[in-house]
Coordinates of C-alpha atoms and ligand atoms in Angstrom, one line a residue:
X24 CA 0.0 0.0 0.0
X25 CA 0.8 3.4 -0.4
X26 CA 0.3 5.7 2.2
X27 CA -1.1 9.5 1.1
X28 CA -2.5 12.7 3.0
X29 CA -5.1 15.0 2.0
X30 CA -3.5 18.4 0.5
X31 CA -6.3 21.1 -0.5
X32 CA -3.8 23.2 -2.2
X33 CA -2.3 27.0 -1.1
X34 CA -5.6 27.7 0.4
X35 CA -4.7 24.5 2.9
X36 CA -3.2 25.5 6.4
X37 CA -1.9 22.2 6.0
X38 CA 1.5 22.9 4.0
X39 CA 3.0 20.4 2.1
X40 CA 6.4 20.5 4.0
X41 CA 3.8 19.3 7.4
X42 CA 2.7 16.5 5.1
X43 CA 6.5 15.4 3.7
X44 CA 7.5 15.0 7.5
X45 CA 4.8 12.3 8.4
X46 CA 6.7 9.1 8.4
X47 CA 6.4 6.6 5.6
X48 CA 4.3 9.7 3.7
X49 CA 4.5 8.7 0.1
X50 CA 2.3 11.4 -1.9
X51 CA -0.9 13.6 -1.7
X52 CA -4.4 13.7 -2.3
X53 CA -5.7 16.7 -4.3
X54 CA -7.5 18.2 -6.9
X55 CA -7.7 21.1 -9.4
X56 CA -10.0 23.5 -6.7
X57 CA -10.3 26.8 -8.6
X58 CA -12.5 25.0 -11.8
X59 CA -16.1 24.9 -11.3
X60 CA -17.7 21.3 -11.4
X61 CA -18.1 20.3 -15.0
X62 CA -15.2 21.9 -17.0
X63 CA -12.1 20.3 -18.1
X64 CA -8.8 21.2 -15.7
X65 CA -6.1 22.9 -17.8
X66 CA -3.2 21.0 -18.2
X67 CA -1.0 23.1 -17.0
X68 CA -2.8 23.4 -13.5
X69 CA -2.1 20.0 -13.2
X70 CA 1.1 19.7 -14.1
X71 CA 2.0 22.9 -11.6
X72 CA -0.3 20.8 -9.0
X73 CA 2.3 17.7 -9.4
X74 CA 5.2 19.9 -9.2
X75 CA 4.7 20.8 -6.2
X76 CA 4.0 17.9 -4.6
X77 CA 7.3 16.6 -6.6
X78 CA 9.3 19.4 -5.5
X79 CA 8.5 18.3 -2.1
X80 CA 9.4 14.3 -2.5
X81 CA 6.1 13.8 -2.1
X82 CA 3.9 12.4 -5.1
X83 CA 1.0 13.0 -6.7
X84 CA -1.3 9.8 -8.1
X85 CA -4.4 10.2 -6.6
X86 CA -7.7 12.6 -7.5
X87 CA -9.7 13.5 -5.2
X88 CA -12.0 14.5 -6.1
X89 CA -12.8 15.2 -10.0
X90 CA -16.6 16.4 -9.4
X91 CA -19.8 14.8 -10.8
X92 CA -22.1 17.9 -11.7
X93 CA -25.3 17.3 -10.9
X94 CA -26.6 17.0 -14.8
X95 CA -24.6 13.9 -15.1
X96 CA -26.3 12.6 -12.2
X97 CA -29.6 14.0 -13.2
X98 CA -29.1 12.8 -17.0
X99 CA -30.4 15.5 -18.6
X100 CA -29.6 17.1 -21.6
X101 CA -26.4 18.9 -20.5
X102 CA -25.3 15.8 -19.3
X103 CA -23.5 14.3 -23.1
X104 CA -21.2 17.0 -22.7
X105 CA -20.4 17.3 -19.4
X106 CA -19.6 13.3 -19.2
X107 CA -17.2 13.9 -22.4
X108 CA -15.5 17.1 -20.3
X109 CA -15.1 14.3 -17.3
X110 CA -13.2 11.8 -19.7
X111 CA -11.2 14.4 -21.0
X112 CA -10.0 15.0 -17.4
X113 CA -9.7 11.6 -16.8
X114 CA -6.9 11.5 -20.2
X115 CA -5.6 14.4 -19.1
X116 CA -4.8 13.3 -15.2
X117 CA -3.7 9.8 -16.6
X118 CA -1.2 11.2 -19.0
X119 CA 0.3 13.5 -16.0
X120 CA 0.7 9.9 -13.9
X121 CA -2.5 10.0 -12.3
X122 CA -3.3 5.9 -11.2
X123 CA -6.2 6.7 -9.2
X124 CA -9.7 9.0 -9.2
X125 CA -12.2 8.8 -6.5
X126 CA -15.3 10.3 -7.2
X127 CA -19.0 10.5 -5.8
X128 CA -22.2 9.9 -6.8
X129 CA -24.0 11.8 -3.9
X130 CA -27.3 13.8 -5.0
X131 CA -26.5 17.6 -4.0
X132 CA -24.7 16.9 -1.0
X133 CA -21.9 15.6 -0.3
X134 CA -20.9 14.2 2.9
X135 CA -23.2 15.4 6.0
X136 CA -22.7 15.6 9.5
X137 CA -25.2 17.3 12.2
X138 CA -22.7 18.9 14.2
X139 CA -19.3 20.2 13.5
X140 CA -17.7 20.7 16.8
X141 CA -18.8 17.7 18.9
X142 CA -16.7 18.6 22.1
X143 CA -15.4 15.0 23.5
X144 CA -14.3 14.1 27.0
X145 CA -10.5 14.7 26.5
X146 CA -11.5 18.1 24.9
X147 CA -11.0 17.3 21.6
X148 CA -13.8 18.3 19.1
X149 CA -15.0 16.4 16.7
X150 CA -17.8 15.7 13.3
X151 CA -21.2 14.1 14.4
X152 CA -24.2 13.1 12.9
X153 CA -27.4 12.0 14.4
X154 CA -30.5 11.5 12.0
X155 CA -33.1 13.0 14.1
X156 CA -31.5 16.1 14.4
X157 CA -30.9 16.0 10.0
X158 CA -34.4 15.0 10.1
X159 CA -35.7 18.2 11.4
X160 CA -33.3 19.9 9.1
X161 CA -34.7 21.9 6.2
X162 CA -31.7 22.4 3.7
X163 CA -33.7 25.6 2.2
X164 CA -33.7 27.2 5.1
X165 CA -31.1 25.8 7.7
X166 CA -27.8 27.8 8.8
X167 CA -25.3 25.3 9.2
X168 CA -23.2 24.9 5.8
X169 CA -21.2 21.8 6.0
X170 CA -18.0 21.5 4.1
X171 CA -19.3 18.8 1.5
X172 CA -22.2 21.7 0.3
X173 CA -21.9 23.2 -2.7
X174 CA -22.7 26.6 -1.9
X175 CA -23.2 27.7 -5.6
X176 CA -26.8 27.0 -5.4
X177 CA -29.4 30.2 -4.8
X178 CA -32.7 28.6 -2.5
X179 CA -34.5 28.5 -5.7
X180 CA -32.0 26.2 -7.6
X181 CA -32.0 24.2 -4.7
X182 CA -35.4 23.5 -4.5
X183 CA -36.0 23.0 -7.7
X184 CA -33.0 20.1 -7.8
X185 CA -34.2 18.2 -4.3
X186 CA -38.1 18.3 -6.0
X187 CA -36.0 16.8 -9.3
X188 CA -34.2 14.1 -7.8
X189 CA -37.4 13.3 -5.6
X190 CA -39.1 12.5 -8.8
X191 CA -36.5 10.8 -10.3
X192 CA -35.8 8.1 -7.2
X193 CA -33.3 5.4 -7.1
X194 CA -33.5 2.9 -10.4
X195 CA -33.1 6.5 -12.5
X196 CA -29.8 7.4 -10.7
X197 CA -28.8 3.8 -11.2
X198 CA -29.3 4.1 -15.0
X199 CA -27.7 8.1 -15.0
X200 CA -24.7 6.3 -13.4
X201 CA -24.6 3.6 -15.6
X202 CA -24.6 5.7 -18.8
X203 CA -21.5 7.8 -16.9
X204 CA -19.6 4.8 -16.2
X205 CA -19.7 3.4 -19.8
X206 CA -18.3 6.1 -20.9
X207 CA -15.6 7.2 -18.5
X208 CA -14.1 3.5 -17.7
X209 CA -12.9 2.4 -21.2
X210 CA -11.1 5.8 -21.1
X211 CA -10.0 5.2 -17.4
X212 CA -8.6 1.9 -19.0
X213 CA -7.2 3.6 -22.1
X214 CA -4.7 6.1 -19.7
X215 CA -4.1 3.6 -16.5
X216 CA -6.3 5.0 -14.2
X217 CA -8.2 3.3 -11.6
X218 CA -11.8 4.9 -11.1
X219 CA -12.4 4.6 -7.6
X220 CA -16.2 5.4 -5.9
X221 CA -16.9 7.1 -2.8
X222 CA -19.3 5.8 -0.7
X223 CA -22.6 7.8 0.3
X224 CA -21.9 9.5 3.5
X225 CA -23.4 8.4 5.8
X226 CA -25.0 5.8 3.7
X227 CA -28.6 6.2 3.7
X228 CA -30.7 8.5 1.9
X229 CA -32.1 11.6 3.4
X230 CA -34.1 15.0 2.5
X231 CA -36.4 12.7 0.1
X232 CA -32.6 12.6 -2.3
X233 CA -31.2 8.9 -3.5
X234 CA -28.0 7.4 -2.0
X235 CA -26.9 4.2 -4.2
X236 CA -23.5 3.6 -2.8
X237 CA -24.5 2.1 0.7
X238 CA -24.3 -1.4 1.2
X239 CA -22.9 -4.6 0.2
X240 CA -25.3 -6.0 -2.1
X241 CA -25.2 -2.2 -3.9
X242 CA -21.3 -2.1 -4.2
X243 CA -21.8 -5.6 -5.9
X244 CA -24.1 -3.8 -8.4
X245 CA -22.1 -1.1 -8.5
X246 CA -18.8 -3.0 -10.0
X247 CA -20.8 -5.5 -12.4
X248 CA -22.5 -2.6 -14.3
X249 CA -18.8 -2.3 -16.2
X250 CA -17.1 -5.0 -14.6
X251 CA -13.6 -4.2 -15.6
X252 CA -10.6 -2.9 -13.0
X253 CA -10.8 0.1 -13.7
X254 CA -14.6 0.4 -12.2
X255 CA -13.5 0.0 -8.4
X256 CA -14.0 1.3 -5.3
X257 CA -12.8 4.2 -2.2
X258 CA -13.3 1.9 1.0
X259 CA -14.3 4.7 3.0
X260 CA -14.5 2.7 6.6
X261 CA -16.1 5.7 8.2
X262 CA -18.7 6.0 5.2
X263 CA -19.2 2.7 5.4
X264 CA -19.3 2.0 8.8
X265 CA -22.0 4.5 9.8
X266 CA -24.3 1.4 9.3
X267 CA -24.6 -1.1 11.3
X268 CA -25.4 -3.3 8.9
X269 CA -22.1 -3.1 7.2
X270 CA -20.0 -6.0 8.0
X271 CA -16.5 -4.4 6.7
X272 CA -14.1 -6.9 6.5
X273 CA -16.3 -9.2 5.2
X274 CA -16.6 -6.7 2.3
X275 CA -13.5 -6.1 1.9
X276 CA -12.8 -9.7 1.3
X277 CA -15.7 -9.8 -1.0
X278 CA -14.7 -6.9 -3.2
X279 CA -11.0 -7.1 -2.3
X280 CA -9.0 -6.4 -5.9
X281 CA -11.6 -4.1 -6.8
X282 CA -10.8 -2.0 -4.1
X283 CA -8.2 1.1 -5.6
X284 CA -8.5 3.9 -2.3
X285 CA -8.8 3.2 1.3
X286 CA -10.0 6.1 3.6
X287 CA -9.4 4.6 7.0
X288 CA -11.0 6.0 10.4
X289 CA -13.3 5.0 13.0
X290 CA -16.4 6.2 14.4
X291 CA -18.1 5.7 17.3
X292 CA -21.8 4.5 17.2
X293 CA -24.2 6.4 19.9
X294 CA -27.3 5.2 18.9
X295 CA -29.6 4.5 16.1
X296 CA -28.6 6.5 12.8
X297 CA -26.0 8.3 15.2
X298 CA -22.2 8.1 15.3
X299 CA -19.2 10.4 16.1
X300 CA -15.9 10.5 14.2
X301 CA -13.2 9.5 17.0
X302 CA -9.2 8.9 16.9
X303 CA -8.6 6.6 14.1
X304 CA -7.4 3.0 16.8
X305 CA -9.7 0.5 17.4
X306 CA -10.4 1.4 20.8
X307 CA -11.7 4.6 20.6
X308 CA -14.7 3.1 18.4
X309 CA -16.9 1.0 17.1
X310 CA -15.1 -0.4 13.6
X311 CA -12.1 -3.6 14.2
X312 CA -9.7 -1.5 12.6
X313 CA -7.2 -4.3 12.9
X314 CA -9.8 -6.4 11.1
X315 CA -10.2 -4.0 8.6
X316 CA -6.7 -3.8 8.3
X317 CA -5.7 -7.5 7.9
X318 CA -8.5 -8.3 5.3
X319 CA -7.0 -5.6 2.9
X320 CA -3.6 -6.7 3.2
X321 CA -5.1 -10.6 3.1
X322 CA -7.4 -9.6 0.1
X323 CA -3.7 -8.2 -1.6
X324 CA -4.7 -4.8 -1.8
X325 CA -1.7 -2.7 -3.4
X326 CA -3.9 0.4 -3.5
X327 CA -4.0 3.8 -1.6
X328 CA -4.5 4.6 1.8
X329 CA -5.0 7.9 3.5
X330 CA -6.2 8.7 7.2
X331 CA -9.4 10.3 6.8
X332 CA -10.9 12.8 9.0
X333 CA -9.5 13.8 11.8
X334 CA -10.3 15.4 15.6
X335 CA -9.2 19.2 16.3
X336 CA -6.7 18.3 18.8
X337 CA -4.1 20.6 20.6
X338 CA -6.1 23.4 20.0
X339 CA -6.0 23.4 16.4
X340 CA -8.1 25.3 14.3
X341 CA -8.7 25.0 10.8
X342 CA -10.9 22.7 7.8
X343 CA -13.4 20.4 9.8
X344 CA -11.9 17.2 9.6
X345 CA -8.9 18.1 7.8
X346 CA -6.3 19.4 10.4
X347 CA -3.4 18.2 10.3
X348 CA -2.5 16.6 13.8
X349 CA -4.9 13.8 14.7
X350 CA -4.7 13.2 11.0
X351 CA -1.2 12.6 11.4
X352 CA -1.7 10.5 14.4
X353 CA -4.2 8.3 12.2
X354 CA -1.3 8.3 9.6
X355 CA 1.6 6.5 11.9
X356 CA -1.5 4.5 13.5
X357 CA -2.6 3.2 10.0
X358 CA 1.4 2.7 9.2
X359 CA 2.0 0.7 12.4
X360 CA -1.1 -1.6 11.4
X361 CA 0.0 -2.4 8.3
X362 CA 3.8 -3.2 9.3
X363 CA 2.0 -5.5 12.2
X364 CA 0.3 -7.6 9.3
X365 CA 2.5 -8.0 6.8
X366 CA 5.3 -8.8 9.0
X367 CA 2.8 -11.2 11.1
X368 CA 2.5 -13.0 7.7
X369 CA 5.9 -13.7 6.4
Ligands
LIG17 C1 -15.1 13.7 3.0 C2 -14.6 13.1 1.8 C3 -15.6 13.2 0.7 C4 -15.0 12.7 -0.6 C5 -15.9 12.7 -1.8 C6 -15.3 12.0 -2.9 O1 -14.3 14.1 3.8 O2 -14.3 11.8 2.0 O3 -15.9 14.5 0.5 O4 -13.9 13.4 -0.9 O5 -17.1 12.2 -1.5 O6 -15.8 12.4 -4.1

């Protein structure tokens, strides 16, 4: 496995020489940020974006995320040419040495969380999300804006999209995705590039909107609609995990060499629907990261790996989820975990 760290460019307070000095760091996790969802990243702002992690010793072979505007998902008529803009990004990040994309398929929002700064009992804050409170959210009129919104939207566009997708309800979203990945993979496999699907987060649908990418038997769906290598998966534990349901490491050995990204972290279950994000070892939560752990490396899994969200810890301050110290702590954790395994096997 390769071990990689979450860079969201200048804007970051993360710097890149913070992410260099994490043991065992082999490259970052970015994107092209200043391009609205839909149009084709210049080549040049790629190539700058891979210089600097180069210049650094760190690289650069994993996207996250190239955007799915919400016409593809909606598969209307916009959508032909915004799915030929996407495989022309695809070619493009292939040809500069990208291996890996992960994407999403998310209706309008992206990951969601109830509350941002869940104080903890060491005094650490941290992302939570219990359903009752989303529930009696209305996403017209609500205050909180979470990280994974797209704030482009005016109330009216909003509205008009969640009555859409509504009417549209799960099978159509199947087939919108269906026609995306037909056309994106044989590219993917043209350049090299692993294709690699986030997860819904959390995985369960909510505000009347479709979420597909949820569960077992859907991932199984997921990777036979094109069921080449290059149609695979993010294994986004904390995604993932937010169900109960979800019996990870025994997905993980079902989907095992179609698995490209792993975002590793734990969560904590509270109750029903209801989980906080905690420090990435097993004991501080509910998911056997050990487990998780030893099915990847016992599935062979020569992917990516990168901590995912962390705490505020140490009285950091900075993008929910995305500091840099308890993400660095889940780093060295995740390293550690790996060395124990693949040493226990030899
Ligand atoms: C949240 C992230 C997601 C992820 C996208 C992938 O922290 O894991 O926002 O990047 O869903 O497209």
């Amino acid at each position: 496995m390769k071990l990689t760290f979450r860079w969201y460019g200048d804007n970051d307070p993360v710097t890149l020489d913070h992410i260099r000095q994490i043991p065992t760091m082999s490259g970052i996790v970015s994107a092209v940020y200043d391009v609205p969802a839909g149009e084709v990243w210049s080549e040049e702002s790629i190539a700058a974006l891979k210089k600097k992690a180069n210049d650094k010793g760190l690289e650069f072979e994993v996207v996250e995320s190239v955007p799915v505007p919400e016409d593809i998902k909606l598969g209307n008529e916009k959508a032909p040419q915004l799915i030929a803009n996407y495989c022309e990004n695809v070619r493009r990040l292939g040809k500069t040495g990208v291996k890996c994309i992960c994407y999403n398929f998310m209706p309008v929002f992206d990951w969601l969380r109830s509350e941002l700064e869940h104080q903890q009992p060491d005094g650490a804050n941290a992302l939570a999300y219990d359903d009752q409170t989303v529930l009696e959210m209305n996403p017209l009129t609500c205050e909180l804006s979470l990280p994974g919104w797209d704030e482009s939207y005016s109330k009216e566009e909003l509205k008009a999209l969640l009555e859409t997708y509504k009417a549209m309800g799960e099978e159509q979203l199947w087939e919108n995705l269906k026609v995306f990945l037909q056309a994106v993979i044989p590219v993917a496999e043209e350049v090299g590039v692993k294709m690699a699907i986030h997860p819904d987060d959390p995985p369960w649908g909510m505000f009347g909107l479709p979420r597909i990418i949820t569960c077992e038997e859907n991932l199984e769906r997921f990777l036979k609609i094109v069921d080449s290598p290059a149609n695979g998966l993010t294994f986004c534990t904390g995604s993932l995990g937010a169900s109960v349901d979800n019996d990870l490491p025994a997905m993980i050995r079902r989907f095992g060499n179609r698995i490209h990204f792993a975002h590793l972290r734990n969560i904590k279950h509270t109750g029903t629907r209801q989980f906080e994000e905690v420090g990435h070892p097993t004991s501080c939560g509910s998911l056997d990261m050990y487990e998780i752990v030893k099915a990847l490396v016992e599935s062979g899994f020569d992917g990516y790996v990168r901590p995912d969200h962390g705490r505020m810890i140490w009285g950091e301050k900075g993008r929910y989820g995305y500091g840099l110290y308890d993400r660095a702590l889940g780093a060295t954790y995740i390293a550690g975990l790996f060395e124990a395994v693949e040493r226990g096997r030899e």
